[in-house]
PDB file of C-alpha atoms in Angstrom:
ATOM      1  CA  MET A   1     147.604-102.320  -7.173  1.00 54.00           C
ATOM      2  CA  GLY A   2     144.834-102.635  -9.921  1.00 82.00           C
ATOM      3  CA  PHE A   3     142.921 -99.757  -9.373  1.00 89.00           C
ATOM      4  CA  THR A   4     140.799 -98.418 -12.267  1.00 89.00           C
ATOM      5  CA  PRO A   5     141.026 -95.158 -14.169  1.00 88.00           C
ATOM      6  CA  GLU A   6     137.567 -94.364 -12.058  1.00 91.00           C
ATOM      7  CA  GLU A   7     138.844 -95.362  -8.536  1.00 90.00           C
ATOM      8  CA  LEU A   8     141.861 -93.414  -9.195  1.00 91.00           C
ATOM      9  CA  GLN A   9     140.062 -90.376 -10.386  1.00 90.00           C
ATOM     10  CA  ALA A  10     137.918 -90.719  -7.223  1.00 89.00           C
ATOM     11  CA  ALA A  11     141.193 -90.330  -5.141  1.00 90.00           C
ATOM     12  CA  ARG A  12     141.409 -86.891  -6.886  1.00 88.00           C
ATOM     13  CA  GLY A  13     141.710 -83.926  -3.879  1.00 78.00           C
ATOM     14  CA  ARG A  14     142.296 -86.919  -0.680  1.00 87.00           C
ATOM     15  CA  LEU A  15     144.520 -86.487   1.672  1.00 90.00           C
ATOM     16  CA  VAL A  16     147.637 -89.290   2.362  1.00 95.00           C
ATOM     17  CA  PRO A  17     148.311 -89.104   6.084  1.00 96.00           C
ATOM     18  CA  ASP A  18     151.807 -87.653   6.962  1.00 97.00           C
ATOM     19  CA  VAL A  19     154.539 -90.058   8.619  1.00 98.00           C
ATOM     20  CA  ALA A  20     155.864 -88.286  10.983  1.00 98.00           C
ATOM     21  CA  ALA A  21     156.830 -87.751  14.826  1.00 98.00           C
ATOM     22  CA  PRO A  22     158.730 -85.019  17.198  1.00 97.00           C
ATOM     23  CA  GLY A  23     161.973 -84.813  16.759  1.00 95.00           C
ATOM     24  CA  LEU A  24     162.922 -86.876  13.622  1.00 98.00           C
ATOM     25  CA  ARG A  25     166.301 -86.745  12.040  1.00 98.00           C
ATOM     26  CA  VAL A  26     165.112 -85.600   8.328  1.00 98.00           C
ATOM     27  CA  LEU A  27     161.359 -84.825   7.530  1.00 98.00           C
ATOM     28  CA  PHE A  28     161.211 -85.292   3.785  1.00 98.00           C
ATOM     29  CA  CYS A  29     158.639 -83.795   1.814  1.00 97.00           C
ATOM     30  CA  GLY A  30     156.907 -84.327  -1.599  1.00 95.00           C
ATOM     31  CA  ILE A  31     155.068 -81.997  -3.605  1.00 93.00           C
ATOM     32  CA  ASN A  32     151.566 -83.450  -3.396  1.00 94.00           C
ATOM     33  CA  PRO A  33     149.808 -86.777  -3.336  1.00 94.00           C
ATOM     34  CA  GLY A  34     149.815 -88.367  -7.059  1.00 91.00           C
ATOM     35  CA  LEU A  35     146.199 -90.141  -7.374  1.00 93.00           C
ATOM     36  CA  LEU A  36     148.116 -93.809  -6.755  1.00 94.00           C
ATOM     37  CA  SER A  37     149.389 -92.498  -3.255  1.00 95.00           C
ATOM     38  CA  ALA A  38     145.709 -91.025  -3.008  1.00 94.00           C
ATOM     39  CA  ALA A  39     143.964 -94.412  -3.561  1.00 94.00           C
ATOM     40  CA  THR A  40     146.558 -96.538  -1.775  1.00 95.00           C
ATOM     41  CA  GLY A  41     147.005 -94.392   1.577  1.00 95.00           C
ATOM     42  CA  HIS A  42     150.632 -94.222   0.786  1.00 96.00           C
ATOM     43  CA  HIS A  43     153.358 -91.547  -0.006  1.00 96.00           C
ATOM     44  CA  PHE A  44     155.323 -92.123  -3.305  1.00 95.00           C
ATOM     45  CA  ALA A  45     153.192 -95.368  -4.335  1.00 94.00           C
ATOM     46  CA  ARG A  46     153.247 -95.285  -8.090  1.00 90.00           C
ATOM     47  CA  PRO A  47     155.606 -97.908  -9.155  1.00 87.00           C
ATOM     48  CA  GLY A  48     157.874 -95.281 -11.514  1.00 82.00           C
ATOM     49  CA  ASN A  49     158.847 -93.212  -8.607  1.00 88.00           C
ATOM     50  CA  ARG A  50     162.568 -93.585  -7.278  1.00 94.00           C
ATOM     51  CA  PHE A  51     161.739 -92.354  -4.002  1.00 96.00           C
ATOM     52  CA  TRP A  52     162.034 -95.984  -1.881  1.00 97.00           C
ATOM     53  CA  PRO A  53     164.839 -97.126  -3.802  1.00 96.00           C
ATOM     54  CA  THR A  54     166.986 -93.998  -3.547  1.00 97.00           C
ATOM     55  CA  LEU A  55     166.438 -93.781   0.297  1.00 97.00           C
ATOM     56  CA  HIS A  56     167.855 -97.310   0.089  1.00 97.00           C
ATOM     57  CA  ALA A  57     170.860 -96.417  -2.708  1.00 97.00           C
ATOM     58  CA  SER A  58     171.734 -93.060  -0.535  1.00 97.00           C
ATOM     59  CA  GLY A  59     172.195 -95.246   2.913  1.00 97.00           C
ATOM     60  CA  PHE A  60     168.810 -94.044   4.577  1.00 97.00           C
ATOM     61  CA  THR A  61     167.199 -97.498   4.982  1.00 97.00           C
ATOM     62  CA  PRO A  62     168.980-100.897   5.051  1.00 97.00           C
ATOM     63  CA  ARG A  63     166.443-102.247   2.241  1.00 97.00           C
ATOM     64  CA  VAL A  64     163.821-101.029  -0.230  1.00 97.00           C
ATOM     65  CA  LEU A  65     161.128-100.476   1.315  1.00 97.00           C
ATOM     66  CA  LYS A  66     157.628-100.749  -0.047  1.00 97.00           C
ATOM     67  CA  PRO A  67     154.838 -97.675   0.337  1.00 97.00           C
ATOM     68  CA  ALA A  68     153.082 -99.897   2.276  1.00 96.00           C
ATOM     69  CA  GLU A  69     155.564-100.098   4.741  1.00 97.00           C
ATOM     70  CA  GLU A  70     156.223 -96.216   5.151  1.00 98.00           C
ATOM     71  CA  GLN A  71     155.430 -96.496   9.173  1.00 98.00           C
ATOM     72  CA  GLU A  72     159.038 -98.276   9.255  1.00 98.00           C
ATOM     73  CA  LEU A  73     160.621 -94.750   7.998  1.00 98.00           C
ATOM     74  CA  LEU A  74     159.990 -93.865  12.186  1.00 98.00           C
ATOM     75  CA  ASP A  75     162.251 -96.293  13.447  1.00 97.00           C
ATOM     76  CA  TYR A  76     165.171 -94.994  11.285  1.00 97.00           C
ATOM     77  CA  GLY A  77     164.227 -91.246  12.024  1.00 97.00           C
ATOM     78  CA  LEU A  78     162.621 -90.522   9.101  1.00 98.00           C
ATOM     79  CA  GLY A  79     159.332 -89.064   7.967  1.00 98.00           C
ATOM     80  CA  ILE A  80     157.752 -87.889   4.988  1.00 98.00           C
ATOM     81  CA  THR A  81     154.802 -85.037   4.320  1.00 98.00           C
ATOM     82  CA  ASN A  82     153.795 -83.094   1.676  1.00 97.00           C
ATOM     83  CA  VAL A  83     154.032 -79.380   0.738  1.00 96.00           C
ATOM     84  CA  VAL A  84     150.112 -79.386  -0.590  1.00 95.00           C
ATOM     85  CA  LYS A  85     147.947 -81.590   0.681  1.00 94.00           C
ATOM     86  CA  ARG A  86     145.831 -82.544  -1.566  1.00 92.00           C
ATOM     87  CA  ALA A  87     146.138 -85.295  -4.302  1.00 93.00           C
ATOM     88  CA  SER A  88     146.412 -84.891  -8.018  1.00 91.00           C
ATOM     89  CA  ALA A  89     147.156 -87.139 -11.253  1.00 87.00           C
ATOM     90  CA  ARG A  90     150.349 -83.980 -11.954  1.00 84.00           C
ATOM     91  CA  ALA A  91     151.975 -81.408  -9.795  1.00 82.00           C
ATOM     92  CA  ASP A  92     151.194 -78.693 -12.792  1.00 85.00           C
ATOM     93  CA  GLU A  93     147.421 -79.203 -11.833  1.00 91.00           C
ATOM     94  CA  LEU A  94     148.705 -77.115  -8.768  1.00 92.00           C
ATOM     95  CA  THR A  95     148.642 -73.296  -7.980  1.00 94.00           C
ATOM     96  CA  ALA A  96     151.332 -71.265  -6.728  1.00 94.00           C
ATOM     97  CA  GLU A  97     148.689 -70.145  -3.932  1.00 96.00           C
ATOM     98  CA  GLU A  98     148.285 -73.562  -3.220  1.00 95.00           C
ATOM     99  CA  PHE A  99     151.989 -74.091  -2.756  1.00 95.00           C
ATOM    100  CA  ARG A 100     152.840 -70.591  -0.737  1.00 97.00           C
ATOM    101  CA  GLU A 101     149.877 -72.262   1.476  1.00 97.00           C
ATOM    102  CA  GLY A 102     151.425 -75.306   2.113  1.00 97.00           C
ATOM    103  CA  GLY A 103     154.612 -73.889   2.389  1.00 97.00           C
ATOM    104  CA  GLN A 104     153.206 -71.762   5.454  1.00 98.00           C
ATOM    105  CA  GLU A 105     151.542 -74.707   6.381  1.00 97.00           C
ATOM    106  CA  LEU A 106     154.096 -76.933   6.425  1.00 98.00           C
ATOM    107  CA  ALA A 107     156.908 -74.651   8.265  1.00 98.00           C
ATOM    108  CA  GLU A 108     154.181 -74.511  11.099  1.00 98.00           C
ATOM    109  CA  LYS A 109     154.525 -78.435  11.030  1.00 98.00           C
ATOM    110  CA  VAL A 110     158.611 -78.265  11.151  1.00 98.00           C
ATOM    111  CA  ARG A 111     158.236 -75.692  14.086  1.00 98.00           C
ATOM    112  CA  ARG A 112     156.223 -78.130  16.139  1.00 97.00           C
ATOM    113  CA  LEU A 113     157.615 -81.233  15.082  1.00 98.00           C
ATOM    114  CA  ARG A 114     161.404 -80.243  15.248  1.00 98.00           C
ATOM    115  CA  PRO A 115     163.159 -82.568  12.663  1.00 98.00           C
ATOM    116  CA  GLU A 116     166.788 -81.615  12.245  1.00 98.00           C
ATOM    117  CA  TRP A 117     166.017 -81.397   8.753  1.00 98.00           C
ATOM    118  CA  LEU A 118     164.155 -80.512   5.973  1.00 98.00           C
ATOM    119  CA  ALA A 119     164.473 -82.389   2.794  1.00 98.00           C
ATOM    120  CA  VAL A 120     162.038 -80.908   0.278  1.00 98.00           C
ATOM    121  CA  ALA A 121     161.972 -83.421  -2.649  1.00 96.00           C
ATOM    122  CA  GLY A 122     161.604 -80.645  -5.673  1.00 93.00           C
ATOM    123  CA  VAL A 123     163.350 -77.630  -6.344  1.00 94.00           C
ATOM    124  CA  THR A 124     160.628 -75.380  -8.023  1.00 93.00           C
ATOM    125  CA  ALA A 125     157.914 -76.714  -5.546  1.00 93.00           C
ATOM    126  CA  TYR A 126     160.407 -74.900  -2.794  1.00 97.00           C
ATOM    127  CA  ARG A 127     160.867 -71.973  -4.708  1.00 97.00           C
ATOM    128  CA  VAL A 128     156.844 -71.159  -5.024  1.00 96.00           C
ATOM    129  CA  ALA A 129     156.056 -72.498  -1.318  1.00 96.00           C
ATOM    130  CA  PHE A 130     158.970 -70.462   0.230  1.00 97.00           C
ATOM    131  CA  ASP A 131     159.477 -67.631  -2.241  1.00 96.00           C
ATOM    132  CA  ASP A 132     162.950 -68.226  -2.811  1.00 96.00           C
ATOM    133  CA  LYS A 133     163.348 -67.640  -7.105  1.00 95.00           C
ATOM    134  CA  HIS A 134     166.926 -68.831  -6.730  1.00 95.00           C
ATOM    135  CA  ALA A 135     167.115 -72.001  -4.704  1.00 97.00           C
ATOM    136  CA  LYS A 136     169.163 -74.489  -6.041  1.00 97.00           C
ATOM    137  CA  VAL A 137     169.358 -78.568  -5.408  1.00 96.00           C
ATOM    138  CA  GLY A 138     171.429 -78.667  -1.813  1.00 97.00           C
ATOM    139  CA  PRO A 139     171.573 -77.504   1.588  1.00 98.00           C
ATOM    140  CA  GLN A 140     169.662 -74.472   2.140  1.00 97.00           C
ATOM    141  CA  GLU A 141     170.713 -70.959   4.360  1.00 96.00           C
ATOM    142  CA  ARG A 142     166.708 -70.866   5.448  1.00 95.00           C
ATOM    143  CA  THR A 143     165.999 -72.118   8.628  1.00 97.00           C
ATOM    144  CA  ILE A 144     162.595 -72.975  10.128  1.00 97.00           C
ATOM    145  CA  GLY A 145     163.179 -72.828  13.661  1.00 96.00           C
ATOM    146  CA  ASP A 146     166.359 -74.702  14.623  1.00 96.00           C
ATOM    147  CA  THR A 147     165.336 -77.075  12.002  1.00 98.00           C
ATOM    148  CA  ARG A 148     167.950 -77.103   8.733  1.00 98.00           C
ATOM    149  CA  VAL A 149     166.689 -77.511   5.687  1.00 98.00           C
ATOM    150  CA  TRP A 150     167.682 -79.383   2.549  1.00 98.00           C
ATOM    151  CA  VAL A 151     166.101 -79.344  -1.290  1.00 98.00           C
ATOM    152  CA  LEU A 152     166.541 -82.778  -2.755  1.00 97.00           C
ATOM    153  CA  PRO A 153     165.797 -83.692  -6.624  1.00 94.00           C
ATOM    154  CA  ASN A 154     162.274 -84.641  -7.180  1.00 90.00           C
ATOM    155  CA  PRO A 155     162.181 -88.353  -7.341  1.00 89.00           C
ATOM    156  CA  SER A 156     160.019 -88.720 -10.309  1.00 77.00           C
ATOM    157  CA  GLY A 157     160.518 -90.892 -12.664  1.00 65.00           C
ATOM    158  CA  LEU A 158     160.201 -88.206 -14.917  1.00 68.00           C
ATOM    159  CA  ASN A 159     163.193 -85.950 -13.467  1.00 67.00           C
ATOM    160  CA  ALA A 160     165.579 -86.966 -16.717  1.00 69.00           C
ATOM    161  CA  HIS A 161     168.624 -84.476 -14.804  1.00 78.00           C
ATOM    162  CA  TYR A 162     168.784 -87.363 -12.237  1.00 87.00           C
ATOM    163  CA  PRO A 163     169.567 -90.750 -13.002  1.00 89.00           C
ATOM    164  CA  PRO A 164     169.163 -93.050 -10.621  1.00 91.00           C
ATOM    165  CA  ALA A 165     173.092 -92.991  -9.182  1.00 94.00           C
ATOM    166  CA  ALA A 166     172.833 -89.257  -9.697  1.00 93.00           C
ATOM    167  CA  LEU A 167     169.890 -89.093  -7.325  1.00 94.00           C
ATOM    168  CA  ALA A 168     170.858 -91.626  -4.561  1.00 96.00           C
ATOM    169  CA  GLU A 169     174.649 -89.461  -4.438  1.00 97.00           C
ATOM    170  CA  GLU A 170     172.421 -86.129  -3.679  1.00 96.00           C
ATOM    171  CA  TYR A 171     170.064 -88.201  -1.144  1.00 97.00           C
ATOM    172  CA  ALA A 172     173.640 -89.754   0.295  1.00 98.00           C
ATOM    173  CA  ARG A 173     175.139 -85.969   0.754  1.00 97.00           C
ATOM    174  CA  LEU A 174     171.991 -85.233   3.019  1.00 98.00           C
ATOM    175  CA  ARG A 175     172.329 -88.358   4.582  1.00 97.00           C
ATOM    176  CA  ALA A 176     175.649 -87.780   5.415  1.00 97.00           C
ATOM    177  CA  ALA A 177     175.092 -84.147   7.056  1.00 96.00           C
ATOM    178  CA  ALA A 178     171.975 -85.567   9.029  1.00 96.00           C
ATOM    179  CA  PHE A 179     173.952 -88.555  10.867  1.00 93.00           C
ATOM    180  CA  ALA A 180     177.231 -86.969  10.613  1.00 89.00           C
ATOM    181  CA  ASP A 181     177.390 -87.384  14.751  1.00 78.00           C
ATOM    182  CA  GLU A 182     176.793 -90.880  14.716  1.00 76.00           C
ATOM    183  CA  ALA A 183     179.741 -91.377  12.010  1.00 62.00           C
ATOM    184  CA  GLU A 184     181.984 -89.407  14.675  1.00 62.00           C
ATOM    185  CA  GLU A 185     180.936 -91.537  17.545  1.00 59.00           C
ATOM    186  CA  GLY A 186     181.779 -94.294  15.075  1.00 54.00           C
ATOM    187  CA  ASP A 187     185.049 -92.840  14.424  1.00 50.00           C
ATOM    188  CA  ALA A 188     185.936 -92.407  18.065  1.00 44.00           C
ATOM    189  CA  ARG A 189     184.423 -95.963  18.723  1.00 42.00           C
ATOM    190  CA  ASP A 190     187.569 -97.506  16.356  1.00 48.00           C
ATOM    191  CA  VAL A 191     190.062 -95.393  18.031  1.00 42.00           C
TER     192      VAL A 191
END
């Protein structure tokens, strides 16, 4: 992934395609693509981002996937999108209006794809996009159609509030909720 600074800057504003399909268990939602993600065309592509290791550590995937393997998520009933489509070097380059518009577009996407859960990775982005100033990490009362909403900590390596183990624990809480029916089926088979 050896991109020059010029190549990364040229990726500013590019879009990264969603990894999504109708009826997913969980549609993960990042804030917006970083420049490396835009340059590669893959979500959470920066090596210091903890999204892929956290998915594995929390039990969502059987191994740590590479960003270029993101399509495999569909095999596990998972997908990825973003609140704001436009790539930037930092999330603080985005405006509140972009977040609100992104929240409206995201809600439309969720109504169309009907995942069981929408998991927004970033409480601040969620608060602005959905005008919910008091949202906290965890399940939300809000639904979008039949889709339940969970706010996750941002997996960026810059998020010092959540070391890797705490990040994995929070994602595992969502996994337990999203796949509770499979656990119940397993318990029934054990009888």
